[in-house]
Coordinates of N, CA and C in Angstrom, one line a residue:
M170 N 28.2 -6.6 9.0 CA 27.2 -7.5 8.6 C 25.8 -6.9 8.9
L171 N 25.0 -6.7 7.9 CA 23.7 -6.1 8.1 C 22.7 -7.1 8.5
R172 N 21.8 -6.6 9.4 CA 20.6 -7.4 9.8 C 19.4 -6.8 9.1
A173 N 18.8 -7.7 8.3 CA 17.7 -7.2 7.3 C 16.4 -7.7 7.6
L174 N 15.4 -6.9 7.3 CA 14.0 -7.3 7.4 C 13.4 -7.0 6.0
A175 N 12.8 -8.1 5.3 CA 12.1 -7.9 4.1 C 10.6 -7.9 4.3
V176 N 9.9 -7.0 3.6 CA 8.5 -6.9 3.8 C 7.8 -6.9 2.5
D177 N 6.9 -7.9 2.3 CA 6.2 -8.0 1.0 C 5.0 -8.9 1.3
D178 N 3.8 -8.5 0.8 CA 2.6 -9.3 1.0 C 2.4 -10.4 0.0
E179 N 3.3 -10.5 -1.0 CA 3.2 -11.6 -2.0 C 4.3 -12.6 -1.6
R180 N 3.9 -13.8 -1.2 CA 4.8 -14.8 -0.6 C 5.9 -15.1 -1.6
P181 N 5.7 -15.4 -2.9 CA 6.8 -15.7 -3.8 C 7.8 -14.6 -3.9
S182 N 7.3 -13.4 -3.9 CA 8.3 -12.2 -4.0 C 9.1 -12.1 -2.7
L183 N 8.5 -12.4 -1.6 CA 9.2 -12.3 -0.3 C 10.2 -13.4 -0.2
E184 N 9.9 -14.6 -0.6 CA 10.8 -15.7 -0.6 C 12.0 -15.5 -1.5
E185 N 11.7 -14.9 -2.7 CA 12.8 -14.6 -3.6 C 13.8 -13.6 -3.1
L186 N 13.2 -12.5 -2.5 CA 14.0 -11.5 -1.9 C 14.8 -12.0 -0.8
L187 N 14.2 -12.8 0.1 CA 15.0 -13.4 1.2 C 16.1 -14.3 0.7
Y188 N 15.9 -15.0 -0.3 CA 16.9 -15.9 -0.9 C 18.1 -15.1 -1.4
L189 N 17.8 -14.0 -2.1 CA 18.9 -13.1 -2.6 C 19.6 -12.4 -1.5
L190 N 18.9 -12.0 -0.5 CA 19.6 -11.3 0.6 C 20.5 -12.3 1.4
N191 N 20.0 -13.5 1.7 CA 20.8 -14.5 2.4 C 22.0 -14.9 1.6
A192 N 22.0 -14.8 0.3 CA 23.1 -15.1 -0.5 C 24.2 -14.1 -0.6
D193 N 23.9 -12.9 -0.1 CA 24.8 -11.8 0.0 C 25.7 -11.9 1.2
P194 N 27.0 -12.0 1.1 CA 27.9 -12.1 2.3 C 27.8 -10.9 3.2
R195 N 27.3 -9.8 2.8 CA 27.3 -8.6 3.7 C 26.0 -8.6 4.6
I196 N 25.1 -9.6 4.3 CA 23.9 -9.7 5.1 C 24.1 -10.8 6.2
G197 N 24.1 -10.4 7.4 CA 24.3 -11.3 8.5 C 23.1 -12.2 8.8
S198 N 21.9 -11.5 8.7 CA 20.6 -12.3 8.9 C 19.5 -11.5 8.1
A199 N 18.6 -12.3 7.6 CA 17.4 -11.7 6.9 C 16.2 -12.5 7.3
E200 N 15.2 -11.8 7.7 CA 13.9 -12.4 8.0 C 12.8 -11.6 7.3
G201 N 11.6 -12.2 7.2 CA 10.5 -11.7 6.4 C 9.3 -11.3 7.2
A202 N 8.5 -10.4 6.7 CA 7.2 -10.0 7.2 C 6.2 -9.9 6.0
G203 N 5.0 -10.4 6.3 CA 4.0 -10.4 5.2 C 3.2 -9.2 5.0
D204 N 3.3 -8.2 5.9 CA 2.6 -6.9 5.7 C 3.3 -5.9 6.6
A205 N 2.9 -4.6 6.3 CA 3.6 -3.5 7.0 C 3.3 -3.5 8.5
T206 N 2.1 -4.0 8.9 CA 1.7 -4.0 10.3 C 2.6 -5.0 11.1
E207 N 2.8 -6.2 10.5 CA 3.7 -7.2 11.1 C 5.1 -6.6 11.2
A208 N 5.5 -5.9 10.1 CA 6.9 -5.4 10.1 C 7.0 -4.3 11.2
L209 N 6.0 -3.5 11.4 CA 6.1 -2.4 12.4 C 6.3 -3.0 13.8
R210 N 5.5 -4.1 14.0 CA 5.7 -4.8 15.3 C 7.1 -5.3 15.5
R211 N 7.7 -5.9 14.4 CA 9.0 -6.4 14.5 C 10.0 -5.3 14.7
I212 N 9.8 -4.2 14.0 CA 10.8 -3.0 14.1 C 10.7 -2.4 15.5
N213 N 9.5 -2.4 16.1 CA 9.4 -1.9 17.5 C 10.2 -2.7 18.4
R214 N 10.2 -4.0 18.2 CA 11.0 -4.9 19.1 C 12.5 -4.7 18.9
A215 N 12.8 -4.4 17.6 CA 14.2 -4.1 17.3 C 14.7 -2.8 18.0
L216 N 13.8 -1.8 18.0 CA 14.2 -0.5 18.6 C 14.3 -0.7 20.1
E217 N 13.4 -1.5 20.7 CA 13.4 -1.7 22.1 C 14.7 -2.5 22.5
S218 N 15.2 -3.3 21.6 CA 16.3 -4.1 21.9 C 17.6 -3.3 21.8
G219 N 17.6 -2.2 21.0 CA 18.7 -1.3 20.9 C 19.6 -1.7 19.7
P220 N 20.5 -0.9 19.3 CA 21.3 -1.1 18.0 C 22.2 -2.3 18.2
D221 N 22.6 -2.7 19.4 CA 23.5 -3.9 19.5 C 22.7 -5.1 20.1
G222 N 21.4 -5.0 20.3 CA 20.6 -6.0 20.9 C 20.4 -7.2 19.9
P223 N 19.9 -8.3 20.4 CA 19.6 -9.5 19.6 C 18.5 -9.3 18.6
E224 N 17.6 -8.4 18.8 CA 16.5 -8.1 17.9 C 16.7 -7.0 16.9
A225 N 17.9 -6.5 16.9 CA 18.2 -5.3 16.1 C 18.0 -5.5 14.6
I226 N 17.6 -4.5 13.9 CA 17.4 -4.5 12.4 C 18.2 -3.3 11.9
D227 N 19.0 -3.5 10.9 CA 19.8 -2.4 10.3 C 19.1 -1.8 9.1
V228 N 18.4 -2.6 8.3 CA 17.8 -2.1 7.1 C 16.6 -2.9 6.8
V229 N 15.5 -2.2 6.2 CA 14.3 -2.8 5.8 C 14.1 -2.7 4.3
F230 N 13.9 -3.9 3.7 CA 13.7 -3.9 2.2 C 12.1 -4.0 2.1
L231 N 11.5 -2.9 1.6 CA 10.1 -2.7 1.8 C 9.4 -2.5 0.4
D232 N 8.3 -3.4 0.3 CA 7.4 -3.3 -0.9 C 6.6 -2.0 -0.6
I233 N 6.0 -1.5 -1.7 CA 5.1 -0.3 -1.5 C 3.7 -0.6 -1.4
Q234 N 3.1 -1.2 -2.5 CA 1.7 -1.5 -2.6 C 1.3 -2.7 -1.8
M235 N 0.8 -2.6 -0.6 CA 0.3 -3.7 0.2 C -1.0 -3.3 0.8
P236 N -1.9 -4.3 1.1 CA -3.2 -4.0 1.7 C -3.0 -3.4 3.1
G237 N -4.0 -2.5 3.4 CA -3.9 -1.8 4.7 C -2.8 -0.8 4.7
L238 N -1.9 -0.9 5.7 CA -0.8 0.0 5.8 C 0.2 -0.3 4.7
D239 N 0.5 0.7 3.8 CA 1.4 0.4 2.7 C 2.8 0.8 3.0
G240 N 3.8 0.5 2.1 CA 5.2 0.7 2.4 C 5.5 2.2 2.7
L241 N 4.9 3.1 1.9 CA 5.2 4.5 2.1 C 4.7 5.0 3.5
D242 N 3.5 4.4 3.9 CA 3.0 4.7 5.2 C 3.9 4.3 6.3
L243 N 4.4 3.1 6.2 CA 5.4 2.5 7.2 C 6.6 3.4 7.2
A244 N 7.2 3.8 6.0 CA 8.4 4.6 6.0 C 8.1 5.9 6.7
R245 N 7.0 6.5 6.5 CA 6.6 7.8 7.2 C 6.6 7.6 8.7
L246 N 6.1 6.5 9.1 CA 6.1 6.2 10.6 C 7.5 6.1 11.1
L247 N 8.4 5.5 10.3 CA 9.7 5.3 10.8 C 10.5 6.6 11.0
T248 N 10.2 7.6 10.2 CA 10.8 8.9 10.3 C 10.6 9.5 11.6
G249 N 9.6 9.1 12.3 CA 9.3 9.6 13.7 C 10.1 9.0 14.8
F250 N 10.9 7.9 14.5 CA 11.7 7.2 15.5 C 13.0 7.9 15.6
A251 N 13.6 7.8 16.8 CA 14.9 8.4 17.0 C 16.0 7.8 16.2
Q252 N 16.0 6.4 16.2 CA 17.1 5.7 15.4 C 16.4 4.6 14.6
P253 N 15.7 5.0 13.5 CA 15.0 4.0 12.6 C 16.0 3.3 11.8
P254 N 15.6 2.1 11.3 CA 16.5 1.4 10.4 C 16.5 2.0 9.0
L255 N 17.5 1.7 8.2 CA 17.5 2.2 6.8 C 16.4 1.6 6.0
V256 N 16.0 2.2 5.0 CA 14.9 1.7 4.2 C 15.3 1.6 2.7
V257 N 15.1 0.5 2.1 CA 15.3 0.3 0.7 C 13.9 -0.2 0.1
F258 N 13.4 0.6 -0.8 CA 12.1 0.2 -1.4 C 12.3 -0.8 -2.5
V259 N 11.5 -1.8 -2.5 CA 11.6 -2.9 -3.6 C 10.2 -3.0 -4.1
T260 N 9.9 -2.5 -5.3 CA 8.6 -2.4 -5.9 C 8.5 -2.6 -7.4
A261 N 7.3 -3.0 -7.9 CA 7.1 -3.1 -9.3 C 6.7 -1.8 -9.9
H262 N 6.6 -0.7 -9.1 CA 6.0 0.5 -9.6 C 7.1 1.6 -9.6
E263 N 7.3 2.2 -10.7 CA 8.3 3.3 -10.9 C 7.8 4.6 -10.3
D264 N 6.5 4.8 -10.2 CA 5.9 6.1 -10.0 C 6.1 6.7 -8.6
F265 N 6.6 5.9 -7.7 CA 6.7 6.4 -6.3 C 8.1 6.8 -5.9
A266 N 9.0 6.9 -6.9 CA 10.4 7.1 -6.5 C 10.7 8.4 -5.8
V267 N 10.0 9.5 -6.3 CA 10.2 10.8 -5.6 C 9.7 10.8 -4.2
Q268 N 8.5 10.2 -3.9 CA 8.1 10.1 -2.5 C 9.0 9.3 -1.7
A269 N 9.5 8.2 -2.3 CA 10.5 7.3 -1.5 C 11.7 8.1 -1.1
F270 N 12.3 8.9 -2.1 CA 13.5 9.6 -1.7 C 13.2 10.7 -0.7
D271 N 12.1 11.3 -0.8 CA 11.7 12.3 0.2 C 11.7 11.7 1.6
L272 N 11.4 10.4 1.7 CA 11.4 9.8 3.0 C 12.8 9.2 3.3
K273 N 13.8 9.7 2.6 CA 15.2 9.4 2.9 C 15.5 7.9 2.7
A274 N 14.9 7.3 1.7 CA 15.2 5.9 1.3 C 16.6 5.8 0.8
V275 N 17.3 4.7 1.1 CA 18.6 4.4 0.7 C 18.7 4.1 -0.8
D276 N 17.6 3.4 -1.3 CA 17.6 3.0 -2.7 C 16.2 2.7 -3.1
Y277 N 16.0 2.5 -4.4 CA 14.7 2.2 -5.0 C 14.9 1.2 -6.0
V278 N 14.6 -0.1 -5.7 CA 14.8 -1.2 -6.6 C 13.5 -1.7 -7.2
L279 N 13.6 -1.8 -8.5 CA 12.4 -2.2 -9.3 C 12.3 -3.8 -9.4
K280 N 11.1 -4.3 -9.3 CA 10.9 -5.7 -9.6 C 10.7 -5.9 -11.1
P281 N 11.1 -7.1 -11.6 CA 11.7 -8.2 -10.9 C 13.1 -7.9 -10.5
V282 N 13.4 -8.3 -9.3 CA 14.7 -7.9 -8.7 C 15.8 -8.7 -9.3
R283 N 16.9 -8.0 -9.8 CA 18.1 -8.7 -10.3 C 19.1 -8.7 -9.1
K284 N 19.8 -9.8 -9.1 CA 20.9 -10.0 -8.1 C 21.8 -8.8 -8.0
E285 N 22.3 -8.4 -9.2 CA 23.3 -7.3 -9.3 C 22.7 -6.0 -8.8
R286 N 21.4 -5.8 -9.1 CA 20.8 -4.5 -8.6 C 20.6 -4.5 -7.1
L287 N 20.2 -5.6 -6.6 CA 20.0 -5.7 -5.1 C 21.3 -5.6 -4.4
A288 N 22.4 -6.2 -5.0 CA 23.7 -6.0 -4.4 C 24.1 -4.6 -4.3
E289 N 23.8 -3.8 -5.3 CA 24.1 -2.3 -5.3 C 23.3 -1.7 -4.1
A290 N 22.1 -2.0 -3.9 CA 21.3 -1.5 -2.8 C 21.9 -1.9 -1.4
V291 N 22.4 -3.1 -1.3 CA 23.0 -3.6 -0.1 C 24.3 -2.7 0.1
R292 N 25.1 -2.5 -1.0 CA 26.3 -1.7 -0.8 C 26.0 -0.3 -0.3
R293 N 24.9 0.3 -0.8 CA 24.6 1.6 -0.3 C 24.2 1.6 1.2
A294 N 23.4 0.5 1.6 CA 23.0 0.4 3.0 C 24.3 0.2 3.9
V295 N 25.2 -0.6 3.4 CA 26.4 -0.9 4.1 C 27.2 0.4 4.4
E296 N 27.3 1.2 3.3 CA 28.0 2.5 3.4 C 27.4 3.4 4.4
L297 N 26.1 3.5 4.4 CA 25.4 4.4 5.3 C 25.3 3.9 6.7
G298 N 25.4 2.6 6.8 CA 25.5 2.0 8.1 C 26.8 2.0 8.7
G299 N 27.8 2.4 7.9 CA 29.2 2.5 8.5 C 29.9 1.2 8.6
A300 N 29.4 0.2 7.9 CA 30.0 -1.2 8.1 C 31.2 -1.4 7.1
A301 N 31.4 -0.5 6.2 CA 32.4 -0.7 5.2 C 32.9 0.6 4.7
P302 N 34.1 0.8 4.3 CA 34.6 2.0 3.7 C 33.9 2.4 2.5
R303 N 33.8 3.6 2.2 CA 33.0 4.1 1.0 C 33.8 3.7 -0.2
I304 N 33.0 3.2 -1.2 CA 33.6 2.8 -2.5 C 33.2 3.9 -3.5
P305 N 34.1 4.6 -4.1 CA 33.8 5.7 -5.0 C 33.1 5.1 -6.2
V306 N 32.1 5.9 -6.7 CA 31.3 5.5 -7.9 C 31.6 6.5 -9.0
H307 N 32.1 5.9 -10.1 CA 32.5 6.7 -11.3 C 31.5 6.5 -12.4
E308 N 31.2 7.6 -13.1 CA 30.4 7.5 -14.3 C 31.2 6.7 -15.3
P309 N 30.6 5.6 -15.9 CA 31.4 4.8 -16.8 C 31.7 5.4 -18.1
D310 N 30.9 6.4 -18.5 CA 31.1 7.0 -19.8 C 30.5 8.4 -19.7
P311 N 31.4 9.4 -19.9 CA 30.9 10.8 -19.8 C 29.9 11.2 -20.8
D312 N 29.8 10.5 -21.9 CA 28.9 10.8 -23.0 C 27.5 10.2 -22.8
H313 N 27.4 9.3 -21.7 CA 26.1 8.6 -21.5 C 25.8 8.7 -20.0
I314 N 24.6 8.5 -19.6 CA 24.2 8.4 -18.2 C 23.3 7.1 -18.1
A315 N 23.6 6.4 -17.0 CA 22.8 5.1 -16.8 C 21.5 5.4 -16.2
V316 N 20.4 4.8 -16.7 CA 19.1 4.9 -16.2 C 18.5 3.5 -16.0
E317 N 17.6 3.4 -15.2 CA 17.0 2.0 -15.0 C 15.5 2.1 -15.4
L318 N 15.1 1.1 -16.2 CA 13.8 1.0 -16.7 C 13.3 -0.4 -16.6
G319 N 12.3 -0.7 -15.8 CA 11.8 -2.0 -15.6 C 12.8 -3.0 -15.2
G320 N 13.7 -2.6 -14.3 CA 14.8 -3.5 -13.8 C 16.0 -3.7 -14.7
V321 N 16.0 -3.0 -15.9 CA 17.1 -3.1 -16.8 C 17.8 -1.8 -16.9
T322 N 19.1 -1.8 -16.8 CA 19.9 -0.6 -16.9 C 20.2 -0.3 -18.3
R323 N 19.9 1.0 -18.8 CA 20.1 1.4 -20.1 C 21.0 2.7 -20.0
F324 N 21.6 3.0 -21.2 CA 22.5 4.2 -21.2 C 21.9 5.2 -22.2
V325 N 21.6 6.4 -21.7 CA 21.1 7.5 -22.5 C 22.2 8.4 -22.9
A326 N 22.3 8.8 -24.1 CA 23.3 9.7 -24.6 C 23.0 11.1 -24.0
V327 N 24.0 11.8 -23.4 CA 23.8 13.1 -22.9 C 23.3 14.1 -24.0
D328 N 23.9 13.9 -25.2 CA 23.5 14.8 -26.3 C 22.0 14.7 -26.7
D329 N 21.4 13.6 -26.3 CA 19.9 13.4 -26.6 C 19.0 14.1 -25.6
I330 N 19.6 14.5 -24.5 CA 18.8 15.1 -23.4 C 18.5 16.5 -23.7
T331 N 17.2 16.8 -23.8 CA 16.8 18.2 -24.1 C 16.7 19.1 -22.9
H332 N 16.2 18.6 -21.8 CA 16.2 19.3 -20.5 C 16.1 18.4 -19.3
V333 N 16.3 18.9 -18.2 CA 16.3 18.1 -16.9 C 15.3 18.8 -16.0
E334 N 14.5 18.0 -15.3 CA 13.5 18.6 -14.4 C 13.8 18.1 -13.0
A335 N 13.9 19.0 -12.0 CA 14.1 18.7 -10.6 C 12.9 18.1 -10.0
Q336 N 13.0 16.9 -9.3 CA 12.0 16.3 -8.6 C 12.5 15.8 -7.2
G337 N 12.6 16.8 -6.3 CA 13.2 16.5 -5.0 C 14.7 16.3 -5.3
D338 N 15.3 15.2 -4.7 CA 16.7 14.9 -4.9 C 16.9 14.0 -6.1
Y339 N 15.8 13.8 -6.9 CA 15.8 13.1 -8.1 C 15.8 14.1 -9.3
A340 N 16.1 13.6 -10.5 CA 16.0 14.4 -11.7 C 15.4 13.6 -12.8
R341 N 14.5 14.2 -13.5 CA 13.9 13.6 -14.6 C 14.5 14.1 -15.9
L342 N 15.1 13.2 -16.7 CA 15.8 13.5 -17.9 C 14.8 13.4 -19.1
H343 N 14.7 14.5 -19.8 CA 13.7 14.5 -20.9 C 14.5 14.3 -22.3
T344 N 14.0 13.4 -23.1 CA 14.6 13.3 -24.5 C 13.4 13.4 -25.4
D345 N 13.6 13.4 -26.7 CA 12.6 13.3 -27.7 C 11.8 12.0 -27.7
K346 N 12.3 11.0 -27.1 CA 11.7 9.7 -27.0 C 11.0 9.4 -25.7
G347 N 11.1 10.3 -24.7 CA 10.5 10.0 -23.4 C 11.3 10.6 -22.3
S348 N 11.1 10.1 -21.1 CA 11.8 10.7 -19.9 C 12.3 9.5 -19.0
H349 N 13.3 9.8 -18.2 CA 13.8 8.8 -17.3 C 14.1 9.5 -15.9
L350 N 13.8 8.8 -14.8 CA 14.1 9.3 -13.5 C 15.4 8.7 -13.0
V351 N 16.3 9.6 -12.5 CA 17.5 9.2 -12.0 C 17.7 9.7 -10.6
R352 N 18.5 9.0 -9.8 CA 18.7 9.4 -8.4 C 19.9 10.3 -8.3
I353 N 19.8 11.4 -8.9 CA 20.9 12.4 -8.9 C 20.3 13.8 -8.8
P354 N 20.7 14.7 -7.9 CA 20.1 16.0 -7.8 C 20.4 16.8 -9.1
V355 N 19.6 17.7 -9.4 CA 19.8 18.6 -10.6 C 21.1 19.4 -10.4
S356 N 21.3 19.8 -9.2 CA 22.6 20.6 -9.0 C 23.8 19.9 -9.4
T357 N 23.8 18.6 -9.1 CA 25.0 17.7 -9.5 C 25.1 17.7 -11.0
L358 N 24.0 17.5 -11.7 CA 24.0 17.4 -13.2 C 24.4 18.8 -13.7
E359 N 24.0 19.8 -13.1 CA 24.4 21.2 -13.6 C 25.9 21.3 -13.6
D360 N 26.5 20.9 -12.5 CA 28.0 21.0 -12.4 C 28.7 20.1 -13.4
R361 N 28.1 18.9 -13.5 CA 28.7 17.9 -14.4 C 28.6 18.2 -15.9
W362 N 27.5 18.8 -16.3 CA 27.2 19.0 -17.7 C 27.3 20.5 -18.1
R363 N 27.8 21.4 -17.3 CA 28.0 22.8 -17.7 C 28.8 22.9 -18.9
S364 N 29.9 22.2 -19.0 CA 30.8 22.2 -20.1 C 30.2 21.7 -21.4
R365 N 29.1 20.9 -21.3 CA 28.4 20.3 -22.4 C 27.3 21.2 -22.9
G366 N 27.2 22.4 -22.4 CA 26.2 23.4 -22.9 C 24.8 23.3 -22.1
F367 N 24.8 22.8 -20.9 CA 23.6 22.8 -20.1 C 23.6 24.0 -19.2
V368 N 22.5 24.7 -19.1 CA 22.4 25.9 -18.3 C 21.1 25.9 -17.5
R369 N 21.2 26.4 -16.3 CA 20.0 26.5 -15.4 C 19.2 27.7 -15.8
I370 N 17.9 27.5 -16.0 CA 17.0 28.6 -16.4 C 16.0 28.8 -15.3
H371 N 15.9 27.9 -14.3 CA 14.9 28.0 -13.3 C 15.3 27.0 -12.2
R372 N 14.8 27.2 -11.0 CA 15.2 26.2 -9.9 C 14.8 24.8 -10.2
R373 N 13.8 24.7 -11.2 CA 13.3 23.4 -11.5 C 13.9 22.8 -12.8
H374 N 14.5 23.7 -13.6 CA 14.9 23.2 -15.0 C 16.3 23.5 -15.3
L375 N 16.9 22.6 -16.0 CA 18.2 22.7 -16.6 C 18.0 22.3 -18.0
V376 N 18.5 23.1 -19.0 CA 18.3 22.9 -20.4 C 19.6 22.8 -21.2
A377 N 19.5 22.1 -22.3 CA 20.6 22.0 -23.2 C 20.5 23.1 -24.2
L378 N 21.5 24.0 -24.3 CA 21.4 25.1 -25.2 C 21.1 24.7 -26.6
H379 N 21.8 23.6 -27.1 CA 21.6 23.2 -28.5 C 20.2 22.7 -28.8
H380 N 19.4 22.5 -27.8 CA 18.1 22.0 -28.0 C 17.0 23.1 -27.9
I381 N 17.5 24.3 -27.6 CA 16.5 25.4 -27.5 C 16.1 25.9 -28.9
G382 N 14.8 25.8 -29.2 CA 14.3 26.2 -30.5 C 13.9 27.6 -30.6
E383 N 13.4 28.2 -29.5 CA 13.0 29.6 -29.5 C 13.2 30.2 -28.1
L384 N 13.4 31.5 -28.1 CA 13.4 32.3 -26.9 C 12.2 33.3 -27.0
R385 N 11.3 33.2 -26.1 CA 10.1 34.0 -26.2 C 10.0 35.0 -25.1
L386 N 9.4 36.2 -25.4 CA 9.2 37.3 -24.5 C 7.8 37.7 -24.6
D387 N 7.0 37.6 -23.5 CA 5.6 37.9 -23.5 C 5.3 38.7 -22.2
A388 N 5.0 39.9 -22.3 CA 4.6 40.8 -21.1 C 5.6 40.7 -20.0
G389 N 6.9 40.7 -20.4 CA 7.9 40.7 -19.4 C 8.3 39.3 -18.9
T390 N 7.6 38.3 -19.4 CA 7.9 36.9 -19.0 C 8.7 36.3 -20.1
V391 N 9.9 35.6 -19.7 CA 10.7 35.0 -20.7 C 10.6 33.5 -20.6
S392 N 10.5 32.8 -21.8 CA 10.4 31.4 -21.8 C 11.2 30.9 -23.0
V393 N 11.4 29.6 -23.0 CA 12.2 28.9 -24.1 C 11.4 27.7 -24.6
L394 N 11.5 27.4 -25.8 CA 10.9 26.2 -26.4 C 12.0 25.1 -26.5
V395 N 11.8 24.1 -25.8 CA 12.8 23.0 -25.7 C 12.1 21.7 -25.8
G396 N 12.5 20.9 -26.8 CA 11.9 19.6 -27.0 C 10.4 19.6 -27.1
G397 N 9.8 20.6 -27.7 CA 8.4 20.7 -27.8 C 7.7 21.2 -26.6
E398 N 8.4 21.6 -25.5 CA 7.8 22.1 -24.3 C 8.2 23.6 -24.1
E399 N 7.3 24.4 -23.6 CA 7.7 25.8 -23.3 C 8.0 25.8 -21.8
L400 N 9.2 26.3 -21.5 CA 9.7 26.3 -20.1 C 9.9 27.8 -19.7
Q401 N 9.5 28.2 -18.5 CA 9.7 29.5 -18.0 C 11.1 29.7 -17.6
V402 N 11.6 30.9 -17.9 CA 13.0 31.3 -17.4 C 12.8 32.3 -16.3
S403 N 13.4 32.0 -15.1 CA 13.3 32.9 -14.0 C 14.1 34.2 -14.2
R404 N 13.8 35.2 -13.5 CA 14.4 36.5 -13.7 C 15.9 36.4 -13.5
R405 N 16.3 35.7 -12.4 CA 17.7 35.7 -12.1 C 18.6 35.0 -13.1
H406 N 17.9 34.1 -14.0 CA 18.7 33.4 -15.0 C 18.5 34.0 -16.4
T407 N 17.7 35.0 -16.6 CA 17.4 35.5 -17.9 C 18.6 36.1 -18.6
R408 N 19.3 37.0 -17.9 CA 20.4 37.6 -18.5 C 21.5 36.6 -18.9
E409 N 21.8 35.7 -18.1 CA 22.9 34.7 -18.4 C 22.5 33.9 -19.6
L410 N 21.2 33.5 -19.7 CA 20.7 32.7 -20.8 C 20.8 33.5 -22.1
R411 N 20.4 34.8 -22.1 CA 20.5 35.6 -23.3 C 21.9 35.7 -23.8
D412 N 22.8 36.0 -22.8 CA 24.3 36.1 -23.2 C 24.8 34.8 -23.8
L413 N 24.5 33.7 -23.2 CA 24.9 32.4 -23.8 C 24.4 32.2 -25.2
L414 N 23.1 32.5 -25.4 CA 22.5 32.3 -26.7 C 23.1 33.2 -27.7
M415 N 23.4 34.4 -27.3 CA 24.0 35.4 -28.2 C 25.4 34.9 -28.6
R416 N 26.2 34.4 -27.7 CA 27.5 33.9 -28.0 C 27.5 32.7 -28.9
R417 N 26.5 31.9 -28.7 CA 26.4 30.7 -29.6 C 26.0 31.0 -31.0
S418 N 25.2 32.1 -31.1 CA 24.8 32.5 -32.5 C 25.9 33.3 -33.2

């Protein structure tokens, strides 16, 4: 049973989050804080109490944009503690996901919060907290990948993805219609999609061979045109890419 602290400066959002948390049977207790400073004081008491003490907190559900000390600031402070609680960011803003994951966040939930999506975040926190056996997660469809946009889960066809860009332990999937950020390292996608014609051309980029329009050589520098973007090919990957393109042609 997790002991949770929810932090949000908007009272209606905080009350809704607490309602959803208290409705989850894996949450033993949930309390709220109206700003990061109040939350920090509460977390300090929890750490002084110890992991088995009456004031202990296992996981913090944390808004990002708050007056004064914001959620990212608080999360950075927590990284300096010896045994900090887990952090789940709950925010209306998609743009901070990379920073959140760099701060070792368990999950990144977009507002408006859906019960099912919050339940997934709780599941991840339970797993990392060691309170339940690990539940394997399987990709529901090898031809599609699930992405979240505005709190709604959509499925993007793998064949529509032109290239993948590494952003920390996240990956940004590029298609002709836009891009999507997913919480999967590029190295994982490289292994998963190698048989589908994806190849690493740089430490930052994985490209779909069938979406490469041109291979360019300029003063010893190799690049490819993919989905309207020109991407540099690193020297260590140049020979492999040329061989693959020659075999495809």
